[in-house]
mmCIF file of N, CA and C in Angstrom:
data_model
loop_
_atom_site.group_PDB
_atom_site.id
_atom_site.type_symbol
_atom_site.label_atom_id
_atom_site.label_comp_id
_atom_site.label_asym_id
_atom_site.label_seq_id
_atom_site.Cartn_x
_atom_site.Cartn_y
_atom_site.Cartn_z
ATOM 1 N N MET T 843 -67.346 -4.064 8.743
ATOM 2 C CA MET T 843 -66.298 -4.907 8.214
ATOM 3 C C MET T 843 -65.071 -4.172 7.853
ATOM 4 N N PRO T 844 -65.108 -2.974 7.029
ATOM 5 C CA PRO T 844 -63.875 -2.266 6.770
ATOM 6 C C PRO T 844 -63.107 -2.000 8.071
ATOM 7 N N LYS T 845 -63.700 -1.651 9.124
ATOM 8 C CA LYS T 845 -63.053 -1.475 10.315
ATOM 9 C C LYS T 845 -62.213 -2.597 10.895
ATOM 10 N N ILE T 846 -62.732 -3.784 10.670
ATOM 11 C CA ILE T 846 -62.023 -5.038 10.978
ATOM 12 C C ILE T 846 -60.734 -5.144 10.111
ATOM 13 N N ALA T 847 -60.952 -5.034 8.876
ATOM 14 C CA ALA T 847 -59.894 -4.884 7.813
ATOM 15 C C ALA T 847 -58.669 -4.041 8.091
ATOM 16 N N SER T 848 -59.077 -2.838 8.650
ATOM 17 C CA SER T 848 -58.001 -1.888 8.951
ATOM 18 C C SER T 848 -57.361 -2.140 10.228
ATOM 19 N N ILE T 849 -58.078 -2.682 11.163
ATOM 20 C CA ILE T 849 -57.320 -3.236 12.451
ATOM 21 C C ILE T 849 -56.565 -4.377 12.110
ATOM 22 N N SER T 850 -56.896 -5.262 11.246
ATOM 23 C CA SER T 850 -56.092 -6.513 11.065
ATOM 24 C C SER T 850 -54.833 -6.032 10.293
ATOM 25 N N GLN T 851 -54.896 -5.062 9.398
ATOM 26 C CA GLN T 851 -53.937 -4.397 8.538
ATOM 27 C C GLN T 851 -52.864 -3.985 9.668
ATOM 28 N N VAL T 852 -53.354 -3.087 10.615
ATOM 29 C CA VAL T 852 -52.234 -2.410 11.547
ATOM 30 C C VAL T 852 -51.749 -3.442 12.251
ATOM 31 N N ILE T 853 -52.504 -4.472 12.870
ATOM 32 C CA ILE T 853 -51.948 -5.567 13.576
ATOM 33 C C ILE T 853 -50.712 -6.354 12.916
ATOM 34 N N LEU T 854 -50.945 -6.559 11.566
ATOM 35 C CA LEU T 854 -49.982 -7.335 10.684
ATOM 36 C C LEU T 854 -48.764 -6.305 10.647
ATOM 37 N N SER T 855 -49.061 -5.030 10.303
ATOM 38 C CA SER T 855 -47.851 -4.112 10.224
ATOM 39 C C SER T 855 -46.990 -4.092 11.565
ATOM 40 N N VAL T 856 -47.577 -3.947 12.683
ATOM 41 C CA VAL T 856 -46.874 -4.106 13.901
ATOM 42 C C VAL T 856 -46.154 -5.609 14.083
ATOM 43 N N ALA T 857 -46.551 -6.480 13.558
ATOM 44 C CA ALA T 857 -46.123 -7.647 13.846
ATOM 45 C C ALA T 857 -44.872 -7.966 12.693
ATOM 46 N N VAL T 858 -44.912 -7.500 11.589
ATOM 47 C CA VAL T 858 -43.935 -7.286 10.709
ATOM 48 C C VAL T 858 -42.678 -6.415 11.142
ATOM 49 N N LEU T 859 -43.085 -5.334 11.704
ATOM 50 C CA LEU T 859 -41.922 -4.494 12.322
ATOM 51 C C LEU T 859 -41.242 -5.001 13.423
ATOM 52 N N ALA T 860 -42.055 -5.744 14.391
ATOM 53 C CA ALA T 860 -41.419 -6.606 15.544
ATOM 54 C C ALA T 860 -40.516 -7.572 14.959
ATOM 55 N N VAL T 861 -40.922 -8.380 13.871
ATOM 56 C CA VAL T 861 -40.017 -9.739 13.414
ATOM 57 C C VAL T 861 -38.676 -8.846 12.737
ATOM 58 N N MET T 862 -38.822 -7.694 12.094
ATOM 59 C CA MET T 862 -37.825 -7.160 11.453
ATOM 60 C C MET T 862 -36.747 -6.527 12.350
ATOM 61 N N GLY T 863 -37.193 -5.952 13.457
ATOM 62 C CA GLY T 863 -36.391 -5.464 14.447
ATOM 63 C C GLY T 863 -35.730 -6.538 15.433
ATOM 64 N N ALA T 864 -36.086 -7.811 15.495
ATOM 65 C CA ALA T 864 -35.800 -8.896 16.449
ATOM 66 C C ALA T 864 -34.299 -9.285 15.821
ATOM 67 N N PRO T 865 -33.368 -9.624 16.696
ATOM 68 C CA PRO T 865 -32.209 -10.234 16.025
ATOM 69 C C PRO T 865 -32.477 -11.703 15.442
ATOM 70 N N ALA T 866 -31.829 -11.872 14.367
ATOM 71 C CA ALA T 866 -31.920 -13.135 13.712
ATOM 72 C C ALA T 866 -31.463 -14.364 14.724
ATOM 73 N N LEU T 867 -32.074 -15.356 14.432
ATOM 74 C CA LEU T 867 -31.615 -16.675 15.410
ATOM 75 C C LEU T 867 -30.342 -17.285 14.833
ATOM 76 N N GLY T 868 -29.276 -17.456 15.655
ATOM 77 C CA GLY T 868 -28.042 -17.907 15.062
ATOM 78 C C GLY T 868 -27.120 -16.672 14.645
ATOM 79 N N ALA T 869 -27.706 -15.508 14.800
ATOM 80 C CA ALA T 869 -26.787 -14.429 14.444
ATOM 81 C C ALA T 869 -25.565 -14.182 15.431
ATOM 82 N N GLU T 870 -24.442 -13.762 14.961
ATOM 83 C CA GLU T 870 -23.420 -13.434 15.902
ATOM 84 C C GLU T 870 -23.707 -12.289 16.905
ATOM 85 N N PRO T 871 -23.297 -12.377 18.031
ATOM 86 C CA PRO T 871 -23.628 -11.557 19.153
ATOM 87 C C PRO T 871 -22.720 -10.127 18.626
ATOM 88 N N PRO T 872 -23.245 -9.119 19.014
ATOM 89 C CA PRO T 872 -22.241 -7.818 18.574
ATOM 90 C C PRO T 872 -21.103 -7.741 19.384
ATOM 91 N N PRO T 873 -19.939 -7.243 18.751
ATOM 92 C CA PRO T 873 -18.599 -7.435 19.259
ATOM 93 C C PRO T 873 -18.486 -6.696 20.456
ATOM 94 N N ALA T 874 -17.664 -6.918 21.403
ATOM 95 C CA ALA T 874 -17.393 -6.300 22.714
ATOM 96 C C ALA T 874 -16.785 -4.982 22.439
ATOM 97 N N ALA T 875 -17.215 -4.080 23.442
ATOM 98 C CA ALA T 875 -16.729 -2.638 23.068
ATOM 99 C C ALA T 875 -15.241 -2.686 23.064
ATOM 100 N N GLN T 876 -14.595 -1.895 22.113
ATOM 101 C CA GLN T 876 -13.382 -1.878 21.955
ATOM 102 C C GLN T 876 -12.862 -0.774 22.829
ATOM 103 N N PRO T 877 -11.659 -0.947 23.502
ATOM 104 C CA PRO T 877 -10.907 -0.109 24.474
ATOM 105 C C PRO T 877 -10.805 1.216 23.689
ATOM 106 N N ALA T 878 -10.908 2.298 24.417
ATOM 107 C CA ALA T 878 -10.623 3.653 23.730
ATOM 108 C C ALA T 878 -9.093 3.760 23.353
ATOM 109 N N PRO T 879 -8.890 4.387 22.057
ATOM 110 C CA PRO T 879 -7.508 4.409 21.619
ATOM 111 C C PRO T 879 -6.576 5.346 22.536
ATOM 112 N N ALA T 880 -5.313 4.864 22.645
ATOM 113 C CA ALA T 880 -4.600 5.746 23.310
ATOM 114 C C ALA T 880 -4.218 7.076 22.730
ATOM 115 N N ALA T 881 -3.804 7.964 23.596
ATOM 116 C CA ALA T 881 -3.565 9.378 23.109
ATOM 117 C C ALA T 881 -2.281 9.438 22.310
ATOM 118 N N PRO T 882 -2.438 10.164 21.071
ATOM 119 C CA PRO T 882 -1.256 10.137 20.260
ATOM 120 C C PRO T 882 -0.091 10.469 20.939
ATOM 121 N N SER T 883 0.926 9.740 20.663
ATOM 122 C CA SER T 883 2.233 9.770 21.411
ATOM 123 C C SER T 883 3.216 10.682 20.390
ATOM 124 N N GLY T 884 4.206 11.085 21.181
ATOM 125 C CA GLY T 884 5.080 11.953 20.348
ATOM 126 C C GLY T 884 6.189 10.884 19.711
ATOM 127 N N PRO T 885 7.031 11.379 18.927
ATOM 128 C CA PRO T 885 7.991 10.601 18.395
ATOM 129 C C PRO T 885 9.082 9.879 19.312
ATOM 130 N N PRO T 886 9.496 8.733 18.879
ATOM 131 C CA PRO T 886 10.314 8.147 19.786
ATOM 132 C C PRO T 886 11.510 9.003 20.261
ATOM 133 N N LYS T 887 12.188 8.859 21.219
ATOM 134 C CA LYS T 887 13.172 9.878 21.784
ATOM 135 C C LYS T 887 14.482 9.607 20.611
ATOM 136 N N GLY T 888 14.934 10.523 20.010
ATOM 137 C CA GLY T 888 16.237 10.541 19.143
ATOM 138 C C GLY T 888 15.710 10.273 17.643
ATOM 139 N N PHE T 889 14.221 10.209 17.588
ATOM 140 C CA PHE T 889 13.881 9.997 16.015
ATOM 141 C C PHE T 889 13.098 11.122 15.690
ATOM 142 N N GLU T 890 13.059 11.212 14.215
ATOM 143 C CA GLU T 890 11.943 12.180 13.476
ATOM 144 C C GLU T 890 11.132 11.318 12.787
ATOM 145 N N CYS T 891 9.891 11.934 12.769
ATOM 146 C CA CYS T 891 8.684 11.080 11.992
ATOM 147 C C CYS T 891 8.238 11.700 10.702
ATOM 148 N N HIS T 892 7.760 11.097 10.016
ATOM 149 C CA HIS T 892 7.083 11.710 8.760
ATOM 150 C C HIS T 892 5.849 12.388 9.009
ATOM 151 N N ASP T 893 5.370 13.269 8.471
ATOM 152 C CA ASP T 893 4.087 14.049 8.641
ATOM 153 C C ASP T 893 2.783 13.554 8.313
ATOM 154 N N LYS T 894 2.830 12.306 7.699
ATOM 155 C CA LYS T 894 1.664 11.726 7.268
ATOM 156 C C LYS T 894 1.726 10.313 7.616
ATOM 157 N N SER T 895 0.492 9.809 8.040
ATOM 158 C CA SER T 895 0.420 8.281 8.610
ATOM 159 C C SER T 895 0.269 7.302 7.266
ATOM 160 N N LEU T 896 0.928 6.408 7.485
ATOM 161 C CA LEU T 896 0.849 5.168 6.302
ATOM 162 C C LEU T 896 -0.195 4.139 6.625
ATOM 163 N N THR T 897 -0.638 3.546 5.724
ATOM 164 C CA THR T 897 -1.532 2.274 6.087
ATOM 165 C C THR T 897 -1.147 1.300 5.159
ATOM 166 N N GLY T 898 -0.937 0.038 5.887
ATOM 167 C CA GLY T 898 -0.466 -1.143 4.975
ATOM 168 C C GLY T 898 -1.637 -2.359 5.291
ATOM 169 N N SER T 899 -1.769 -3.219 4.423
ATOM 170 C CA SER T 899 -2.496 -4.311 4.545
ATOM 171 C C SER T 899 -2.325 -5.513 3.628
ATOM 172 N N GLY T 900 -2.169 -6.659 4.044
ATOM 173 C CA GLY T 900 -1.772 -7.671 3.346
ATOM 174 C C GLY T 900 -2.776 -7.810 2.034
ATOM 175 N N ALA T 901 -2.544 -8.770 1.055
ATOM 176 C CA ALA T 901 -3.203 -9.003 -0.016
ATOM 177 C C ALA T 901 -4.307 -9.958 0.343
ATOM 178 N N GLY T 902 -5.498 -9.606 0.491
ATOM 179 C CA GLY T 902 -6.679 -10.691 0.700
ATOM 180 C C GLY T 902 -6.785 -10.951 2.143
ATOM 181 N N PHE T 903 -7.573 -11.967 2.462
ATOM 182 C CA PHE T 903 -7.896 -12.435 3.873
ATOM 183 C C PHE T 903 -7.009 -13.571 4.143
ATOM 184 N N LYS T 904 -6.622 -13.780 5.324
ATOM 185 C CA LYS T 904 -5.853 -14.825 5.748
ATOM 186 C C LYS T 904 -6.449 -15.597 6.839
ATOM 187 N N SER T 905 -6.200 -16.893 6.735
ATOM 188 C CA SER T 905 -6.803 -17.954 7.726
ATOM 189 C C SER T 905 -6.650 -17.754 9.059
ATOM 190 N N SER T 906 -5.496 -16.922 9.428
ATOM 191 C CA SER T 906 -4.857 -16.895 10.771
ATOM 192 C C SER T 906 -4.753 -15.212 10.909
ATOM 193 N N GLN T 907 -5.362 -14.710 12.169
ATOM 194 C CA GLN T 907 -4.905 -13.495 12.370
ATOM 195 C C GLN T 907 -3.789 -13.071 12.487
ATOM 196 N N GLU T 908 -2.781 -13.692 13.008
ATOM 197 C CA GLU T 908 -1.279 -13.693 13.208
ATOM 198 C C GLU T 908 -0.544 -13.309 11.920
ATOM 199 N N GLU T 909 -1.166 -14.268 10.891
ATOM 200 C CA GLU T 909 -0.523 -14.053 9.506
ATOM 201 C C GLU T 909 -1.004 -12.654 8.968
ATOM 202 N N SER T 910 -2.315 -12.440 9.291
ATOM 203 C CA SER T 910 -2.916 -11.040 8.652
ATOM 204 C C SER T 910 -2.160 -9.890 9.018
ATOM 205 N N GLU T 911 -1.942 -9.984 10.447
ATOM 206 C CA GLU T 911 -1.062 -8.854 11.283
ATOM 207 C C GLU T 911 0.485 -8.715 10.541
ATOM 208 N N GLU T 912 0.917 -9.783 10.341
ATOM 209 C CA GLU T 912 2.352 -9.930 10.022
ATOM 210 C C GLU T 912 2.122 -9.357 8.426
ATOM 211 N N ALA T 913 1.345 -9.857 7.547
ATOM 212 C CA ALA T 913 1.263 -9.271 6.166
ATOM 213 C C ALA T 913 0.980 -7.705 6.133
ATOM 214 N N ALA T 914 0.169 -7.254 7.087
ATOM 215 C CA ALA T 914 0.042 -5.814 7.256
ATOM 216 C C ALA T 914 1.278 -5.175 7.532
ATOM 217 N N LYS T 915 1.884 -5.602 8.635
ATOM 218 C CA LYS T 915 3.095 -4.926 8.985
ATOM 219 C C LYS T 915 4.250 -4.929 7.810
ATOM 220 N N VAL T 916 4.200 -6.001 7.038
ATOM 221 C CA VAL T 916 5.279 -6.186 5.847
ATOM 222 C C VAL T 916 4.906 -5.110 4.742
ATOM 223 N N ASN T 917 3.498 -4.866 4.563
ATOM 224 C CA ASN T 917 3.025 -4.055 3.612
ATOM 225 C C ASN T 917 3.289 -2.629 3.906
ATOM 226 N N TRP T 918 2.971 -2.320 5.279
ATOM 227 C CA TRP T 918 3.490 -0.965 5.808
ATOM 228 C C TRP T 918 5.010 -0.588 5.737
ATOM 229 N N LEU T 919 5.668 -1.718 6.163
ATOM 230 C CA LEU T 919 7.098 -1.413 6.251
ATOM 231 C C LEU T 919 7.681 -1.110 4.546
ATOM 232 N N GLU T 920 7.175 -1.758 3.699
ATOM 233 C CA GLU T 920 7.365 -1.429 2.172
ATOM 234 C C GLU T 920 7.327 0.139 2.135
ATOM 235 N N LYS T 921 6.098 0.477 2.411
ATOM 236 C CA LYS T 921 5.752 1.975 2.169
ATOM 237 C C LYS T 921 6.480 2.721 2.962
ATOM 238 N N ALA T 922 6.949 2.498 4.279
ATOM 239 C CA ALA T 922 7.704 3.212 5.077
ATOM 240 C C ALA T 922 9.062 3.377 4.520
ATOM 241 N N LYS T 923 9.876 2.163 3.905
ATOM 242 C CA LYS T 923 11.149 2.218 3.508
ATOM 243 C C LYS T 923 11.276 2.978 2.463
ATOM 244 N N ALA T 924 10.073 3.321 1.669
ATOM 245 C CA ALA T 924 10.285 4.343 0.506
ATOM 246 C C ALA T 924 10.406 5.763 0.995
ATOM 247 N N ILE T 925 10.083 6.080 2.055
ATOM 248 C CA ILE T 925 10.328 7.305 2.848
ATOM 249 C C ILE T 925 11.576 7.413 3.388
ATOM 250 N N TYR T 926 11.786 6.584 4.470
ATOM 251 C CA TYR T 926 13.076 6.341 5.215
ATOM 252 C C TYR T 926 13.445 4.892 5.105
ATOM 253 N N PRO T 927 14.489 4.824 4.333
ATOM 254 C CA PRO T 927 15.102 3.348 4.147
ATOM 255 C C PRO T 927 15.399 2.516 5.477
ATOM 256 N N ASP T 928 15.632 3.308 6.599
ATOM 257 C CA ASP T 928 15.924 2.682 7.961
ATOM 258 C C ASP T 928 14.652 2.532 9.062
ATOM 259 N N ALA T 929 13.478 2.788 8.155
ATOM 260 C CA ALA T 929 12.205 2.666 8.909
ATOM 261 C C ALA T 929 12.067 1.331 9.598
ATOM 262 N N ASP T 930 11.344 1.201 10.689
ATOM 263 C CA ASP T 930 10.969 0.050 11.502
ATOM 264 C C ASP T 930 9.741 0.049 12.189
ATOM 265 N N TRP T 931 9.026 -1.128 12.243
ATOM 266 C CA TRP T 931 7.595 -0.925 12.919
ATOM 267 C C TRP T 931 7.853 -0.814 14.439
ATOM 268 N N ALA T 932 9.155 -1.159 14.939
ATOM 269 C CA ALA T 932 9.215 -0.908 16.322
ATOM 270 C C ALA T 932 9.362 0.680 16.608
ATOM 271 N N THR T 933 9.621 1.344 15.750
ATOM 272 C CA THR T 933 9.979 2.880 15.910
ATOM 273 C C THR T 933 8.692 3.657 15.428
ATOM 274 N N VAL T 934 7.713 3.040 15.163
ATOM 275 C CA VAL T 934 6.497 3.750 14.599
ATOM 276 C C VAL T 934 5.988 4.855 15.511
ATOM 277 N N LYS T 935 5.485 5.935 15.030
ATOM 278 C CA LYS T 935 4.717 6.822 16.063
ATOM 279 C C LYS T 935 3.203 6.617 16.043
ATOM 280 N N ASP T 936 2.571 6.470 17.064
ATOM 281 C CA ASP T 936 1.008 6.252 16.995
ATOM 282 C C ASP T 936 0.659 5.003 16.138
ATOM 283 N N PRO T 937 1.375 3.679 16.554
ATOM 284 C CA PRO T 937 1.156 2.577 15.863
ATOM 285 C C PRO T 937 -0.389 2.111 16.082
ATOM 286 N N LEU T 938 -1.124 1.551 15.237
ATOM 287 C CA LEU T 938 -2.399 1.050 15.397
ATOM 288 C C LEU T 938 -2.589 -0.126 14.312
ATOM 289 N N MET T 939 -2.888 -1.288 14.897
ATOM 290 C CA MET T 939 -3.563 -2.436 14.178
ATOM 291 C C MET T 939 -4.810 -2.699 14.394
ATOM 292 N N GLN T 940 -5.488 -2.716 13.337
ATOM 293 C CA GLN T 940 -7.008 -2.944 13.315
ATOM 294 C C GLN T 940 -7.284 -4.211 12.377
ATOM 295 N N CYS T 941 -8.186 -5.144 12.818
ATOM 296 C CA CYS T 941 -8.322 -6.375 12.040
ATOM 297 C C CYS T 941 -9.904 -6.276 12.140
ATOM 298 N N VAL T 942 -10.329 -7.063 10.742
ATOM 299 C CA VAL T 942 -11.875 -7.183 10.440
ATOM 300 C C VAL T 942 -11.685 -8.813 10.056
ATOM 301 N N LYS T 943 -12.867 -9.393 10.618
ATOM 302 C CA LYS T 943 -12.891 -10.820 10.501
ATOM 303 C C LYS T 943 -14.266 -11.323 9.546
ATOM 304 N N GLN T 944 -13.973 -11.974 8.617
ATOM 305 C CA GLN T 944 -15.078 -12.513 7.595
ATOM 306 C C GLN T 944 -15.140 -14.036 7.815
ATOM 307 N N GLY T 945 -16.013 -14.473 8.692
ATOM 308 C CA GLY T 945 -16.172 -15.903 9.011
ATOM 309 C C GLY T 945 -14.980 -16.376 9.696
ATOM 310 N N LEU T 946 -14.005 -17.234 8.902
ATOM 311 C CA LEU T 946 -12.867 -17.849 9.838
ATOM 312 C C LEU T 946 -11.683 -17.016 9.244
ATOM 313 N N TYR T 947 -12.063 -15.962 8.333
ATOM 314 C CA TYR T 947 -10.661 -15.345 7.773
ATOM 315 C C TYR T 947 -10.704 -13.939 8.361
ATOM 316 N N SER T 948 -9.499 -13.339 8.481
ATOM 317 C CA SER T 948 -9.230 -11.887 8.909
ATOM 318 C C SER T 948 -8.284 -11.086 8.136
ATOM 319 N N LYS T 949 -8.464 -9.804 7.983
ATOM 320 C CA LYS T 949 -7.741 -8.865 6.987
ATOM 321 C C LYS T 949 -7.299 -7.810 8.247
ATOM 322 N N CYS T 950 -6.043 -7.451 8.239
ATOM 323 C CA CYS T 950 -5.597 -6.511 9.350
ATOM 324 C C CYS T 950 -5.016 -5.151 8.516
ATOM 325 N N PHE T 951 -4.987 -4.212 9.054
ATOM 326 C CA PHE T 951 -4.551 -3.020 8.614
ATOM 327 C C PHE T 951 -3.574 -2.341 9.736
ATOM 328 N N ALA T 952 -2.240 -2.058 9.265
ATOM 329 C CA ALA T 952 -1.386 -1.524 10.097
ATOM 330 C C ALA T 952 -1.274 -0.013 9.673
ATOM 331 N N MET T 953 -1.377 0.916 10.719
ATOM 332 C CA MET T 953 -1.316 2.333 10.491
ATOM 333 C C MET T 953 -0.174 3.019 11.644
ATOM 334 N N GLY T 954 0.385 4.005 10.964
ATOM 335 C CA GLY T 954 1.294 4.847 11.821
ATOM 336 C C GLY T 954 2.193 5.800 11.210
ATOM 337 N N PHE T 955 2.976 6.469 11.903
ATOM 338 C CA PHE T 955 3.765 7.402 11.273
ATOM 339 C C PHE T 955 5.211 6.888 11.190
ATOM 340 N N PRO T 956 5.677 6.704 9.956
ATOM 341 C CA PRO T 956 7.221 6.124 10.083
ATOM 342 C C PRO T 956 8.038 7.012 10.632
ATOM 343 N N CYS T 957 9.128 6.575 11.378
ATOM 344 C CA CYS T 957 10.468 7.506 12.043
ATOM 345 C C CYS T 957 11.548 6.798 11.663
ATOM 346 N N HIS T 958 12.607 7.677 11.856
ATOM 347 C CA HIS T 958 14.084 7.147 11.685
ATOM 348 C C HIS T 958 14.874 8.048 12.603
ATOM 349 N N PRO T 959 15.997 7.580 12.926
ATOM 350 C CA PRO T 959 16.780 8.270 13.754
ATOM 351 C C PRO T 959 17.279 9.779 13.103
ATOM 352 N N LYS T 960 17.530 10.633 13.929
ATOM 353 C CA LYS T 960 17.687 12.006 13.655
ATOM 354 C C LYS T 960 19.033 11.780 13.098
ATOM 355 N N PRO T 961 19.199 12.716 12.150
ATOM 356 C CA PRO T 961 20.888 12.796 11.489
ATOM 357 C C PRO T 961 21.564 13.457 12.344
ATOM 358 N N GLN T 962 22.850 13.145 12.657
ATOM 359 C CA GLN T 962 23.759 13.764 13.532
ATOM 360 C C GLN T 962 24.316 15.059 13.113
#
């Protein structure tokens, strides 16, 4: 009898492990593989860049990814203008925009080195 009890316990343990390892019904599929990030670029021609990358993100999650990206750029630009008053997202070195989703909402992070025209 003890042998049957221990075999039952082993079978039950294996079944529990199998259920725990299986994906939940209705779970979101894993995200598609992200493309490899581009190689770091040098400063734009005729510009000099800050030695530290800045990160900006808007406050909270937005219902639209476009709104979230814009909020991240605006926040990044506020920080960049504190270093270079003429900084612009169009002249950033190694720009990177990453977004995360939470249900229907998203939050984005804008990263990059602020640059400005070299003094004459």
